[in-house]
Amino acid sequence: MSEFKVSETVNSKLKTVDWNNLRFGVYFSDHVFITKYKDGKWDEGNIVPYGSMPMEPGLCTLHYGQTIFEGLKAFRAVNGGANIFRPDKNAHRLNNSAAMVCIPPYDEDKLVSAMKQLVKVDKQWIPQHKGQSLYLRPVMFGSSNFLGVTASSEYMLIVMTSPVASYYAEGLNPIKILVETERVRAVTGGLGMAKTAGNYAASLLAGQKAHQKGYSQVLWIDGVNRKYVDEVGAMNIMFVINDELITPSLDRGAILAGVTRDSVLTLGREFGMKVTERDITLLEVLDAHKNGVLQEVFGTGTAAVISPVGMLHHSGKDYEINGMKIGPVAQKFYDTITGMQYGEIPDTRAWIQHIDF
Ligand SMILES: Cc1ncc(COP(=O)(O)O)c(C=O)c1O
C-alpha cells in the first residue's frame, strides 16, 4: 500500500457538522488527496487540507468539460475500523471514463491506496449511524489554461470526502419516477458510459421539471430508438417481472456500468434468481404492469444502494408498483449489501476493503 505524504489541517471543520442533519454532499471533510499530471506523468500525490484552489478564467475544463468523476463510500464497521465497498471497481471505471475523454489514466492500485489513507486521516468524519457513510468523490479534469477544442496537457486528480446520510429524502421508501419522453441523456457511440460532467448537465432540465411535478428523478429512454429503458438520473434500473430480475444491458453503450448494478446481478444469481441483462422496452414494462406481473421496480446506485420505485408516470398516467411498498427482492438486496458494507455480514467475495484504526 502506497503511503502518501500528509499535511494536516490546523483548522478542522469537524465541529461545524450537524450530525443529525447530514443530508447529502453538504459537508466536506478536512483533507483531500491531490495529484497533478504534467510533462507526461502524474506526480507523487499528497494528502492536504481541503480548501480553495487558484483558478484562471481560461481553465479549459470550464469551457470544454474535460472532466470525469466517481462516487463510492466508506462505512464505519461494526467491529471497528472502516469498510470501503469495491473501490477497485470505481478506480477501474474512472480510467474507463478517462479514456473516453482523453484524460491520461491513473494507477488503479495507487488510487485505492490513496482513498484508504484519506479515509484513515479523516476517520473522525465517518458518521456513526447505519444508513450514514463517508462519501468519496474522486474528480479528474484538464487543468491547463487555453481556448480551443483540444485535450488539456495538464490534469488534476482530487479525492474529497463528505459525510452523508441517504441521498433521497425518501430513504428506503419508494420514490416516484417520471418517464422522460422528450429529452435524451445519451446515445450509442456517445458518452453515456462515461461518468462525465456533460451527462449530468444534460440531465438537469428534465430532472428539474420532474421535481416540479413531484417526481424524484426521471427514467431515461434510449436516444436512438426512443423505446428502450436506459437508466434513472443517478441509478441503474431493475425490474422484477414474473420472478425474473431484468435490467438493461450495457451493450448499447448508453448507460453507466454501475458498481451496485454489478453487485446486485452477482447476488441475484447467487440467490438462484433468473437474472437477465437485455434490452427492455418501456412498452414491455407497462404491459407487464397491465398484466399484473410487474412485481418490483428499483434503482441501484452507491448513493442509496437500492431505491424502490413505487410509481412510474408516463404520458399522463400513473403506474403504481407493489402498492407503493418496498418489495421482498429489493429488501433482500438492500439488507445483504448494507450488511456487508457495515461488516454485519461476512464478505465472501472480496468486495470489502477494510481500513484498520
Ligand atoms: C448515471 C448513473 N447511473 C448509474 C449509477 C449507479 O452507479 P453505482 O452503482 O456505481 O453508484 C450512477 C451513480 O453513480 C449514475 O450517476
Short mmCIF file of C-alpha atoms in Angstrom, two decimals, residues 33-37 42 53-55 59-62 65-69 94 98 101-104 138-145 151-160 196-197:
data_model
loop_
_atom_site.label_atom_id
_atom_site.label_comp_id
_atom_site.label_asym_id
_atom_site.label_seq_id
_atom_site.Cartn_x
_atom_site.Cartn_y
_atom_site.Cartn_z
CA PHE A 33 -5.85 13.72 -1.91
CA ILE A 34 -4.35 15.66 -4.84
CA THR A 35 -2.11 14.56 -7.65
CA LYS A 36 -1.13 16.56 -10.75
CA TYR A 37 -0.23 15.44 -14.24
CA TRP A 42 1.46 12.08 -12.54
CA MET A 53 -7.80 26.42 -5.36
CA PRO A 54 -6.48 29.17 -7.62
CA MET A 55 -8.24 29.16 -10.97
CA LEU A 59 -9.29 26.87 -17.31
CA CYS A 60 -10.04 24.55 -20.23
CA THR A 61 -12.39 22.30 -18.26
CA LEU A 62 -14.76 25.19 -17.61
CA GLY A 65 -15.96 19.91 -19.98
CA GLN A 66 -12.98 17.55 -19.97
CA THR A 67 -13.81 16.20 -16.56
CA ILE A 68 -14.86 12.90 -15.05
CA PHE A 69 -15.64 11.71 -11.55
CA LEU A 94 -12.56 6.15 -13.57
CA ALA A 98 -10.80 8.89 -18.61
CA VAL A 101 -12.43 11.95 -22.82
CA CYS A 102 -8.66 11.75 -23.47
CA ILE A 103 -7.57 12.02 -19.82
CA PRO A 104 -4.42 10.02 -19.01
CA PRO A 138 -12.62 11.41 -6.96
CA VAL A 139 -12.67 14.03 -9.73
CA MET A 140 -10.21 14.26 -12.61
CA PHE A 141 -10.04 17.21 -15.02
CA GLY A 142 -7.94 19.11 -17.54
CA SER A 143 -6.13 21.88 -15.70
CA SER A 144 -4.38 23.81 -18.48
CA ASN A 145 -5.48 27.32 -19.41
CA ALA A 151 -7.26 17.84 -24.90
CA SER A 152 -5.54 19.52 -21.99
CA SER A 153 -1.84 18.83 -21.45
CA GLU A 154 -2.11 19.08 -17.66
CA TYR A 155 -4.57 17.38 -15.30
CA MET A 156 -5.53 17.11 -11.66
CA LEU A 157 -6.98 14.19 -9.77
CA ILE A 158 -8.55 15.15 -6.47
CA VAL A 159 -10.34 12.91 -3.99
CA MET A 160 -12.58 14.70 -1.50
CA THR A 196 -18.50 12.75 -17.17
CA ALA A 197 -19.95 16.10 -16.22
#
